[in-house]
Every structure is written in structure tokens, then in C-alpha cells.
XYZ file of C-alpha atoms in Angstrom:
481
model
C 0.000 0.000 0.000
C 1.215 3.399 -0.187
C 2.481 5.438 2.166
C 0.198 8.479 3.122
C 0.270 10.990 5.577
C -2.560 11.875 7.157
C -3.037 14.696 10.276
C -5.592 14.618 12.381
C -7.537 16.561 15.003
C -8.369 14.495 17.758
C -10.660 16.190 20.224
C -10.650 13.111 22.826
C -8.150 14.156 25.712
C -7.550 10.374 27.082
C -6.220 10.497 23.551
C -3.978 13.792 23.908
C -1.098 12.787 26.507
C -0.544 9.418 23.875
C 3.487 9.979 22.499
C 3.390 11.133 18.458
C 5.056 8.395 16.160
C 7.436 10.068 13.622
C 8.425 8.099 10.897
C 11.598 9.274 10.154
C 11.407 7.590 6.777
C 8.430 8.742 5.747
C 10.014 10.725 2.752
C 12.258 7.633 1.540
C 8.994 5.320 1.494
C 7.275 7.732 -0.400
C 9.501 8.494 -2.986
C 9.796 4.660 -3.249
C 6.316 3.664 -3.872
C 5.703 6.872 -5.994
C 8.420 6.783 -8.264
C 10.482 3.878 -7.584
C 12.684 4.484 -10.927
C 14.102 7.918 -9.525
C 14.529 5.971 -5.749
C 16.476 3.488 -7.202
C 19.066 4.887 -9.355
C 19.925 7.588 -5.985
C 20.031 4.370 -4.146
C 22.254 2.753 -6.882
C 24.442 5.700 -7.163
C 25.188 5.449 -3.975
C 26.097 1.520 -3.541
C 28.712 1.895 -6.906
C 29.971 4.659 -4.695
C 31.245 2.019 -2.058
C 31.847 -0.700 -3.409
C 33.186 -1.633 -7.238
C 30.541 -2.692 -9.576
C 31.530 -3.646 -13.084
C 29.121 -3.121 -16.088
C 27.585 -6.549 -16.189
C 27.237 -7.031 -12.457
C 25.966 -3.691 -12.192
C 23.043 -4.189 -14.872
C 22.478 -7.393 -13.048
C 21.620 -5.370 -9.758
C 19.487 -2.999 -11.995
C 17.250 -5.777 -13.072
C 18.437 -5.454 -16.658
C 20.071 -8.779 -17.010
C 19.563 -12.282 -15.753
C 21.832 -12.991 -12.671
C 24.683 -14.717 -13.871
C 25.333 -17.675 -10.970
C 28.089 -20.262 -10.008
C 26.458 -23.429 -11.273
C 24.624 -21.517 -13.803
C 26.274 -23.252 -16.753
C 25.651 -26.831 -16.028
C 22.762 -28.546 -18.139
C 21.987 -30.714 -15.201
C 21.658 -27.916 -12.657
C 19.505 -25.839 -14.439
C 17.222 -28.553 -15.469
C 16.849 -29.394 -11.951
C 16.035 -25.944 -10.878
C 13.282 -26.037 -13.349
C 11.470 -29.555 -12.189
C 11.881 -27.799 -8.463
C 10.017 -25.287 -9.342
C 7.555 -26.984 -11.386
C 6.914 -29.199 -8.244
C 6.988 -25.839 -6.089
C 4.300 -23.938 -7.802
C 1.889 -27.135 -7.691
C 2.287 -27.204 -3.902
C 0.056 -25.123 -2.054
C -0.467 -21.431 -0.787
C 2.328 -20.186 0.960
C 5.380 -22.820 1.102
C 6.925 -23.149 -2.788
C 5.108 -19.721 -3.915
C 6.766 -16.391 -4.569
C 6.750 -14.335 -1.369
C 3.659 -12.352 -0.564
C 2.539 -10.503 2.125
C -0.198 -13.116 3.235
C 2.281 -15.385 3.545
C 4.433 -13.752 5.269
C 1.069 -12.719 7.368
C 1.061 -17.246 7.978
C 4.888 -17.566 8.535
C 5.108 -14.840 11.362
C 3.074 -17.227 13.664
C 6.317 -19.102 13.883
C 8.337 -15.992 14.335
C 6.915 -15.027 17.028
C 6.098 -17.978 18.697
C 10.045 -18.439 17.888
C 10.423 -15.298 20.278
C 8.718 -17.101 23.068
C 11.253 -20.186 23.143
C 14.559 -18.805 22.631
C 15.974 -20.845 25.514
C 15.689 -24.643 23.843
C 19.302 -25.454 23.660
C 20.235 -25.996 19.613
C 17.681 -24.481 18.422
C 17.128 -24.147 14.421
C 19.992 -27.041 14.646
C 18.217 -30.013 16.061
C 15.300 -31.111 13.894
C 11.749 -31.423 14.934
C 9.401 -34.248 14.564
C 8.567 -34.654 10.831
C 4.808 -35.816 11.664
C 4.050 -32.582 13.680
C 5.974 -30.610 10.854
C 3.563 -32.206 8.135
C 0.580 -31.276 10.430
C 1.855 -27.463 10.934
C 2.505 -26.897 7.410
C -0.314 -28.124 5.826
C -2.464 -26.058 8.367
C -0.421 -22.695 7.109
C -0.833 -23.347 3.204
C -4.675 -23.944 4.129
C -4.701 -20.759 5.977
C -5.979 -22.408 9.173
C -5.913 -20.696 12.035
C -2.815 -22.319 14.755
C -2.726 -22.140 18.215
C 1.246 -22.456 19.021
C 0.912 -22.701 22.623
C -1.683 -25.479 23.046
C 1.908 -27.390 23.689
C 1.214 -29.656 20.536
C 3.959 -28.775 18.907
C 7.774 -28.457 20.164
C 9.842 -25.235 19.395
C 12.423 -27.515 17.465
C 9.670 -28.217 15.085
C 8.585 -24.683 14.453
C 12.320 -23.584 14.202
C 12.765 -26.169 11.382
C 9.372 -25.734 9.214
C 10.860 -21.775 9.250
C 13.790 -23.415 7.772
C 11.931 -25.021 5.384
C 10.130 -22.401 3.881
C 12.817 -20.251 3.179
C 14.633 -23.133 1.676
C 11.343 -23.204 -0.933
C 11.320 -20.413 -2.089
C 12.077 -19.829 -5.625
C 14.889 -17.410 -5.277
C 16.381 -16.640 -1.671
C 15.726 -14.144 0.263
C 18.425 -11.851 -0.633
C 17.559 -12.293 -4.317
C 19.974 -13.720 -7.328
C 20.616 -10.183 -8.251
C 22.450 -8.793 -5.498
C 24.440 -12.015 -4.866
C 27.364 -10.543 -6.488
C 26.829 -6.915 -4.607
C 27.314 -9.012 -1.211
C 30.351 -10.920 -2.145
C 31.333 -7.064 -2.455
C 30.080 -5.643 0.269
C 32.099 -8.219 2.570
C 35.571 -7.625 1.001
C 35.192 -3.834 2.134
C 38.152 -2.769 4.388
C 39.549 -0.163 5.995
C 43.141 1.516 4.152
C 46.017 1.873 6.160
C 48.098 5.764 6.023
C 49.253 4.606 3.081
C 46.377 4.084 1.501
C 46.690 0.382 1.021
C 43.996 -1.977 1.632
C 44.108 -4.002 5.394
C 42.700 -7.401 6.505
C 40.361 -5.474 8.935
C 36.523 -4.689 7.860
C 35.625 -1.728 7.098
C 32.636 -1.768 9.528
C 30.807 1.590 8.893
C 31.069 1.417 5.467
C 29.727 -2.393 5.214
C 26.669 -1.079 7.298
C 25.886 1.918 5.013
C 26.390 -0.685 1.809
C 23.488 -3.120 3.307
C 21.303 -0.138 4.563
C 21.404 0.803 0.631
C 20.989 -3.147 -0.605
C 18.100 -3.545 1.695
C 16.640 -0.331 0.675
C 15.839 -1.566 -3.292
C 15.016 -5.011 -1.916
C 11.253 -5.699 -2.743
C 8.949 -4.905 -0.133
C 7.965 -8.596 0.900
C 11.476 -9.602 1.088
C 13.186 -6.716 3.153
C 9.768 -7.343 5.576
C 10.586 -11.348 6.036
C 14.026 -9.995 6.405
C 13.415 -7.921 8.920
C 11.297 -9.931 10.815
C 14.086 -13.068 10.667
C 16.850 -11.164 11.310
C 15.464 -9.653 14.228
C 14.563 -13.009 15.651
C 18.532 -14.054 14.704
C 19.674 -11.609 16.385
C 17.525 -12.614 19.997
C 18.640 -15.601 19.804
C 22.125 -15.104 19.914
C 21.653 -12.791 23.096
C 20.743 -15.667 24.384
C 23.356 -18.411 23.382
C 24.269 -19.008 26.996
C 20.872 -21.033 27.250
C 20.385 -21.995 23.113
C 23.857 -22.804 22.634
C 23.699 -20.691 18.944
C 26.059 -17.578 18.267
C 25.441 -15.480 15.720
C 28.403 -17.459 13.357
C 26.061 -20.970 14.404
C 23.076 -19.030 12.963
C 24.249 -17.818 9.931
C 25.585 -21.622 9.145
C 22.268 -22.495 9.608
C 20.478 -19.576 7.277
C 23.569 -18.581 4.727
C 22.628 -21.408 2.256
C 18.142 -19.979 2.545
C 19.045 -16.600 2.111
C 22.052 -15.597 0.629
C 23.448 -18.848 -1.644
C 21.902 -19.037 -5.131
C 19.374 -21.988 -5.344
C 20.500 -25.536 -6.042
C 24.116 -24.875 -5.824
C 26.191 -26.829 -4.197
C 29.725 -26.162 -2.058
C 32.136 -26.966 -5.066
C 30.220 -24.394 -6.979
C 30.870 -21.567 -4.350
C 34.417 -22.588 -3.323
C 36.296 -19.749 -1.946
C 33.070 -17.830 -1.223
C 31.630 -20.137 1.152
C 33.052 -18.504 3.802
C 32.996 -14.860 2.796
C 28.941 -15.506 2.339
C 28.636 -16.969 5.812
C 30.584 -13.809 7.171
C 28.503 -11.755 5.527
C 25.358 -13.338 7.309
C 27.355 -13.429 10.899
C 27.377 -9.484 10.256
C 24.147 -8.864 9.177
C 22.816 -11.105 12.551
C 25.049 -8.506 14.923
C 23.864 -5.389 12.912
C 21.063 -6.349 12.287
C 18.913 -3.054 13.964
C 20.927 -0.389 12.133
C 20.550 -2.332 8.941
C 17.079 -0.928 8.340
C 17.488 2.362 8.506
C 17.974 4.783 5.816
C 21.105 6.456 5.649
C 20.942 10.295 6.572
C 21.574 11.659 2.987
C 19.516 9.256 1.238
C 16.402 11.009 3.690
C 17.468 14.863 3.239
C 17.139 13.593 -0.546
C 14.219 12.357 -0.701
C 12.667 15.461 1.553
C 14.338 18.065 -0.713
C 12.545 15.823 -3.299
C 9.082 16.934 -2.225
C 9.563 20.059 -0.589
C 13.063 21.722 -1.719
C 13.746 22.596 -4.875
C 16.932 20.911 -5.310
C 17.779 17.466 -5.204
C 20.485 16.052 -3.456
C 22.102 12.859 -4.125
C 25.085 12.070 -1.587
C 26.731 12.842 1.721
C 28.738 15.473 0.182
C 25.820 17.282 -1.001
C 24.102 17.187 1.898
C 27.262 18.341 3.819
C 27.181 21.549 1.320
C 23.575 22.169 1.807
C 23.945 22.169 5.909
C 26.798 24.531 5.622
C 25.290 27.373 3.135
C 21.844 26.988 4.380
C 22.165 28.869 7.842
C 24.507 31.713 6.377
C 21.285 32.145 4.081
C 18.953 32.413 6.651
C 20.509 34.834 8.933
C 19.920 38.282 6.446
C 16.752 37.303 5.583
C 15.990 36.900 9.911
C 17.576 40.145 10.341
C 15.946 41.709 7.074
C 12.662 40.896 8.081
C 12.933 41.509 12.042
C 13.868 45.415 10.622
C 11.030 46.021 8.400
C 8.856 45.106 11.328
C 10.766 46.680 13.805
C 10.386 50.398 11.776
C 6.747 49.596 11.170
C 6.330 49.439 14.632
C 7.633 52.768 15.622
C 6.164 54.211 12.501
C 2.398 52.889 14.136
C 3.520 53.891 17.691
C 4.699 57.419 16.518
C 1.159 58.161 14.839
C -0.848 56.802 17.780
C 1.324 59.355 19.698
C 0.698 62.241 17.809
C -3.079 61.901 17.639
C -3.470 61.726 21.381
C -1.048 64.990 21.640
C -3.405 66.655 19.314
C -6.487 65.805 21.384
C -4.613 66.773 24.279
C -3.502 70.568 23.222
C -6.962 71.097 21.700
C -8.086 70.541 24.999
C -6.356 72.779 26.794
C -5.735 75.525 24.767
C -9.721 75.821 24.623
C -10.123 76.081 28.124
C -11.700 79.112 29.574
C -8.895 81.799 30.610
C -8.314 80.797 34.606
C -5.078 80.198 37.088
C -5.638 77.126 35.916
C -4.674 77.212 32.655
C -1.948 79.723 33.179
C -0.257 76.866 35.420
C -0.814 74.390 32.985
C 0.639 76.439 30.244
C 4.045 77.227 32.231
C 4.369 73.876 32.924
C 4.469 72.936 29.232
C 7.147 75.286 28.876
C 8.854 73.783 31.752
C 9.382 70.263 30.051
C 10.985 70.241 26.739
C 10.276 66.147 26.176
C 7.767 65.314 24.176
C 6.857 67.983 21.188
C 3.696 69.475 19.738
C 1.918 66.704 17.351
C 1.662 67.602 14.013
C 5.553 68.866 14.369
C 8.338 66.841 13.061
C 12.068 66.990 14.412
C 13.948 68.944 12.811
C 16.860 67.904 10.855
C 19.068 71.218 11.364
C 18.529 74.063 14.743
C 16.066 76.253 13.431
C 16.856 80.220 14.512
C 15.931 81.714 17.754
C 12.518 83.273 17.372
C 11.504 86.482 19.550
C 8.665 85.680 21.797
C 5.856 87.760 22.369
C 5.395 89.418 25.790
C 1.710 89.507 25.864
C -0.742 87.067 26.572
C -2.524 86.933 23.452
C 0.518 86.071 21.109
C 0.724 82.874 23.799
C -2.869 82.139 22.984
C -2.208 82.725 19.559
C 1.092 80.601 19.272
C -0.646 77.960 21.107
C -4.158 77.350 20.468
C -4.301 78.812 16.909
C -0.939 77.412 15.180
C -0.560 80.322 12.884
C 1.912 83.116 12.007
C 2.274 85.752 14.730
C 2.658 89.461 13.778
C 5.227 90.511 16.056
C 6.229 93.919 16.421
C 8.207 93.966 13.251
C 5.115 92.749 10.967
C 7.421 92.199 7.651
C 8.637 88.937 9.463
C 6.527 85.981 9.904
C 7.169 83.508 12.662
C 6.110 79.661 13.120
C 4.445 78.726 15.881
C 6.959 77.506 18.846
C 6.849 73.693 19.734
C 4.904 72.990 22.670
C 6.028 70.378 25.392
C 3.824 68.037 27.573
C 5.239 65.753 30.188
C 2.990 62.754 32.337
C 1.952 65.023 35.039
C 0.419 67.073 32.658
C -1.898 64.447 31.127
C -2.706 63.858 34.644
C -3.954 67.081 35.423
C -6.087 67.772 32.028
C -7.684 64.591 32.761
C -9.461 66.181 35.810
C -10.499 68.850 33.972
C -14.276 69.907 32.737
C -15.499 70.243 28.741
C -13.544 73.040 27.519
C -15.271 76.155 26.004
C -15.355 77.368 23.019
C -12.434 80.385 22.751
C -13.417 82.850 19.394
C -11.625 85.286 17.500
C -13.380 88.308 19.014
C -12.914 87.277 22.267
C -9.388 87.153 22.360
C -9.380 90.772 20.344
C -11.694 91.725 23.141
C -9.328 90.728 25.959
C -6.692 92.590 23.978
C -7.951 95.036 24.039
C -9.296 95.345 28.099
C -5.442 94.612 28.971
C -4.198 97.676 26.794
C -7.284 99.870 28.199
C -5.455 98.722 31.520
C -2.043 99.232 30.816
C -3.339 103.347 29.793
C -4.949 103.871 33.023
C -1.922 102.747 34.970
C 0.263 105.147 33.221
C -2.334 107.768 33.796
C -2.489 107.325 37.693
C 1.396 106.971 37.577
C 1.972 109.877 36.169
C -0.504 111.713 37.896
C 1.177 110.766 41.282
C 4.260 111.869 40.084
C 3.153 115.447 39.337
C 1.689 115.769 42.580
C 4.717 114.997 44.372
C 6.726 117.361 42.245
């Protein structure tokens, strides 16, 4: 089936505190059901770039050409393999038939009843009774239902049907097409300062070469892989009861999953070993082995959501490195323009309420009041007049008006004064407000209404004033003289 990912709400709280399951291979599964001719040559270009593949062994991997196998060119051999599989394909549902999932669905009954009795001592080495074996496999190619633990059966015999139906298959496990891409993968080793080749594995680099294998392996074989492998490698964590390392088990399961079918030991020769080796490993590392290697997931991400694909370590290497000096303008790029827009939206806000606040004042009726009010503006040069703009260069010195009217006027009205000199025009002075201020205009009443005529008219009382007081001062004089 394909791989889909689906999110979903879930409004059940029981539900909430359950931990999330991240597939970290979500993008590598995809890529492989959706377009499994793209997966498999990044895959491939990556195995040729550990270990040496020449043309024809190569196209043999790629499914172009027919596996060519020790034993292949004996008449006798390959008739036999063709009356085996004749007789295979007339025996029943699951044992003899290509893998499928339902029968792998049958055959992991035994797996993990296997996982149950890992402490019978030679186990998948001592046979089982043939009569309960004959009984237990017809049951699975009928599709019968088994109950393992009714004690009918002993785990010897389930260890060796398991056996027995990889040994039926019509190609092992491992495939005839990446036989020769093994025999490869276990003469990697590690180079000396020199540069020359040593006796010793190369461990990591065998690892990444099977994660890669197993990757293009088809889906019901790297599952049955999985699943045996697994149960290998249990098993040999407990070969102080079983008796069975990890080298006993891969004697045992080299020649039903790895060795080419119907061949026999003269045919392999000096391979024999290598093979088992190479099964020995694969039992030890066996739960890193089906994983995908980092690259090969950044790849198949970019694949979907980047634009660019990337197809090896080194790429990937490059993309971690420039990727971060990318980011960090456009962060700081971004946190500016919102930064300025910010003050720009702050700055307005500001000047409207200054505006209300002046308006309300300066329209006051004349009282102490307002006289105090006024002085203190004068007093606290922080915050100027809205409407007003800082500006760029000192502007000159302007002459202030004595009389109370050109305050009014310079305050309340905004407009050129006449000063005494009327050829030169003045702007009005910026006014300053400070906290207390606000304070005190917020206890104040509705302001009235000031008009034109009444400030004229309150000139105009305060000059009539200013004449009488000359008049009675001068008067006084002359009468003391």
C-alpha cells in the first residue's frame, strides 16, 4: 500500500497525553512507492559509490540482465532448478510460492512464537518431529488458524518448518541479483596511512552498503528480512541457554538466504566462507541495517519540498553549511522592516493623542488654571507638539511675544504671529507636555469654546489697563513734584 500521511484533530483528551510516532522515513517510502525508478538509481548511485561494480554485475543489480550464478552453466543444474520449481508452484499457498505478504502474514506465527522459546538449547539445529511438521505446514498453506501454545507442537519443530520455507522459495531471500553486490560488500576494508587496503573490515562502510541493498530489496522480502533477522539476532543474546552464536546461525540460514538456489559447495568454493561472514554481520547489525542512511532522507525530503535534489553525503554536507549563512539576512531583514513599522504605528498613535490633548487645553476658559498648565508645558521640553516633526538642522531663535494673546495665539491657533516687526513671519513655537500634565487635564471639565473676538476683546481690556496705569502713575508723580 502506499504510504500516506494523514493529520488529524483528535478532540478526545484520554487520547492527547498518547506519544506522536514520527516516521523518520516517511520521505524515503514515499519516494519509493511513488516513483520507484528515480529511488532506485539515488540508491544505486550510492552503492557503486562504495563498493566496485563492473558493467555486467551492475546491470544485473538494476534488473536489466539475468543474474549470472556459479552453477549456472551446467545442463543438469539448471534442469533441476526447473522440475523444483515446477513441483513448487503445484504445492500449495504459501510454502513453494513467490513471497507475498499473506504469507508472510502465515509464517510470522512461527516468528513469534520463535520469540517465546529462545531458551531450547540448539535451536534451528536439532530437527523437529517430521509428523508434527507435516501437520503445521499443511495447516499454514490452508490458511488455518494455529494455536502455538496449546503445547502440541515443540519449538524444534517450528524452528525447522521456518527453515523449510525459506529453503522453498524460488529465489532466496536476498535475491539472485544482489548475490554478487554481497560478495562485495564483505571484502570492504579499511586503508592503512598509506592508503593500502588491510585485513580489517571496514565496519561503517559495510553497514551503510546493506542499509542501501536492503533499501531496493522488494517490499515482501526486506519485511521477512526484517522480521528473521530480528529473531537471529535474539537468539544469539541468548546463546548461553540456546547454545547458537550469531556465526552458528548464519551456518544455519547462509545457504536460505544468501546462496543461489541448487548450488552446491564446489560451486561456491572460496566464497563459502565470505557468504557466511557476511550473514554473521548482518545477525550482529542487524537493527541499524534498516534504517535509511541520513543523505539518502534529506534527498528524498528536498525531493518533495526543496527545490533541489540532493544525491550524496557530500551534497548534503554543502547544503547544511550554506543553508544557515542564508537564513541569517533574511531573519535580520525581516525583524527590521517590522521593527520600523512598529515605531512608525507607535509614533502616529502618539501624535493623535497629543493633538487631542492641546486642543483641549488651549480651549479652556482663561483661569489660574490654565496659566499653570501652560508654564508647565514650557517647563518640560520632552515630548513635542503633534503635528511637528524633528527637525533635521537648529532652526533660529525666534523672539517671543510678551503679551498674553501672542501665547494664545502661538498655542491654540498654530498660525503666524505678527510681532512687532510685521514684515517677518514667525512659526508657531513647539509645545512640550510631560505625564503630570496628562494627569492634570484629565481632571479637567469640557472646555469652552475660545473665538476670534474674544481674544481681540481681551486685547484690548489689557491695553485699556495698561493706559490707566500710566495715567495714575503719572498723575502721582506730578503731585509729588
Amino acid at each position: 500500500s502506499d504510504a500516506i500521511c494523514n493529520f488529524v484533530i483528535c478532540n478526545d483528551s484520554s487520547l492527547r497525553s498518547q506519544p506522536i510516532i514520527f516516521n523518520p522515513d516517511f520521505f524515503v517510502e514515499k519516494l519509493r512507492h511513488e516513483k520507484p525508478e528515480v529511488f532506485t538509481e539515488l540508491v544505486v548511485s550510492n552503492i557503486t559509490r562504495l563498493i566496485d561494480l563492473p558493467g555486467a554485475e551492475l546491470a544485473q543489480l538494476m534488473g536489466e540482465e539475468d543474474p549470472k550464478l556459479p552453477g549456472a552453466n551446467s545442463t543438469a543444474s539448471g534442469f533441476f532448478r526447473s522440475l523444483m520449481s515446477l513441483k513448487r508452484k503445484e504445492k500449495g499457498v504459501v510454502f513453494g510460492s513467490p513471497l507475498t505478504e499473506e504469507g508472510i502474514a502465515q509464517v510470522s506465527q512461527l516468528i513469534e512464537y520463535l520469540h517465546k522459546n529462545l531458551r531450547a538449547e540448539g535451536l534451528f539445529r536439532v530437527p523437529g518431529n517430521s509428523i508434527r511438521q507435516q501437520i503445521l505446514k499443511d495447516a499454514l498453506n490452508s490458511g488455518t488458524d494455529i494455536d502455538l501454545d496449546s503445547g502440541e507442537f515443540h519449538s524444534n519443530d517450528v524452528a525447522t518448518l521456518l527453515k523449510m520455507f525459506l529453503g522453498e522459495l524460488p529465489e532466496p531471500l536476498l535475491t539472485h541479483k544482489h548475490f554478487h553486490a554481497h560478495l562485495k560488500i564483505a571484502d570492504l576494508t579499511l586503508f592503512d596511512e598509506k592508503g593500502n587496503k588491510t585485513s580489517t573490515p571496514d565496519k561503517e562502510r559495510q553497514i551503510e552498503a546493506l542499509q542501501l541493498l536492503f533499501l531496493i530489496l522488494p517490499a515482501p522480502n526486506r519485511s521477512l528480512l526484517k522480521l528473521l533477522l530480528d529473531l537471529l539476532y535474539q537468539t544469539a543474546k541468548k546463546q548461553d541457554k540456546n547454545k547458537m552464536s550469531a556465526h552458528n546461525l548464519a551456518l544455519m540460514f547462509a545457504p536460505h538466504i544468501l546462496w543461489p538456489r541448487n548450488v552446491t559447495a564446489n560451486d561456491l568454493q572460496e566464497n563459502i566462507t565470505k557468504l557466511n561472514n557476511g550473514v554473521t554481520f548482518m545477525i550482529k547489525h542487524s537493527q541499524k541495517l534498516f534504517k535509511a542512511p541520513v543523505y539518502i532522507r534529506e534527498c528524498a525530503r528536498l525531493h518533495y519540498l526543496g527545490s533541489r535534489a540532493h544525491t550524496s553525503k557530500d551534497d548534503l554536507d554543502l547544503l547544511t553549511s550554506s543553508g544557515s549563512k542564508e537564513l541569517q539576512p533574511l531573519k535580520s531583514q525581516k525583524r527590521s522592516r517590522l521593527d520600523s513599522c512598529h515605531q512608525e504605528e507607535t509614533q502616529q498613535r502618539t501624535e493623535e493623542a497629543l493633538k487631542e490633548l492641546f486642543r483641549h487645553v488651549h480651549n479652556m476658559p482663561d483661569s489660574a488654571k490654565k496659566k499653570k498648565l501652560i508654564r508647565q508645558f514650557n517647563k518640560h521640553p520632552t515630548a513635542l507638539t503633534p503635528g511637528s516633526d524633528v527637525p533635521s538642522s537648529p532652526a533660529p531663535r525666534r523672539t517671543r511675544s510678551r503679551s498674553f494673546s501672542g501665547l494664545i495665539k502661538r498655542k491654540v491657533l498654530g498660525t503666524p504671529v505678527i510681532l512687532e516687526r510685521k514684515s517677518r513671519d514667525t512659526t508657531p513655537e513647539p509645545v512640550r507636555v510631560s505625564k503630570e500634565n496628562v494627569q492634570l487635564l484629565q481632571k479637567c471639565g469640557s472646555p469652552a469654546h475660545m473665538s476670534q473676538a474674544k481674544l481681540k476683546s481681551l486685547e484690548g481690556k489689557k491695553e485699556e489697563s495698561c493706559r490707566r496705569m500710566r495715567a495714575r502713575l503719572l498723575s502721582k508723580d506730578s503731585s509729588s513734584l
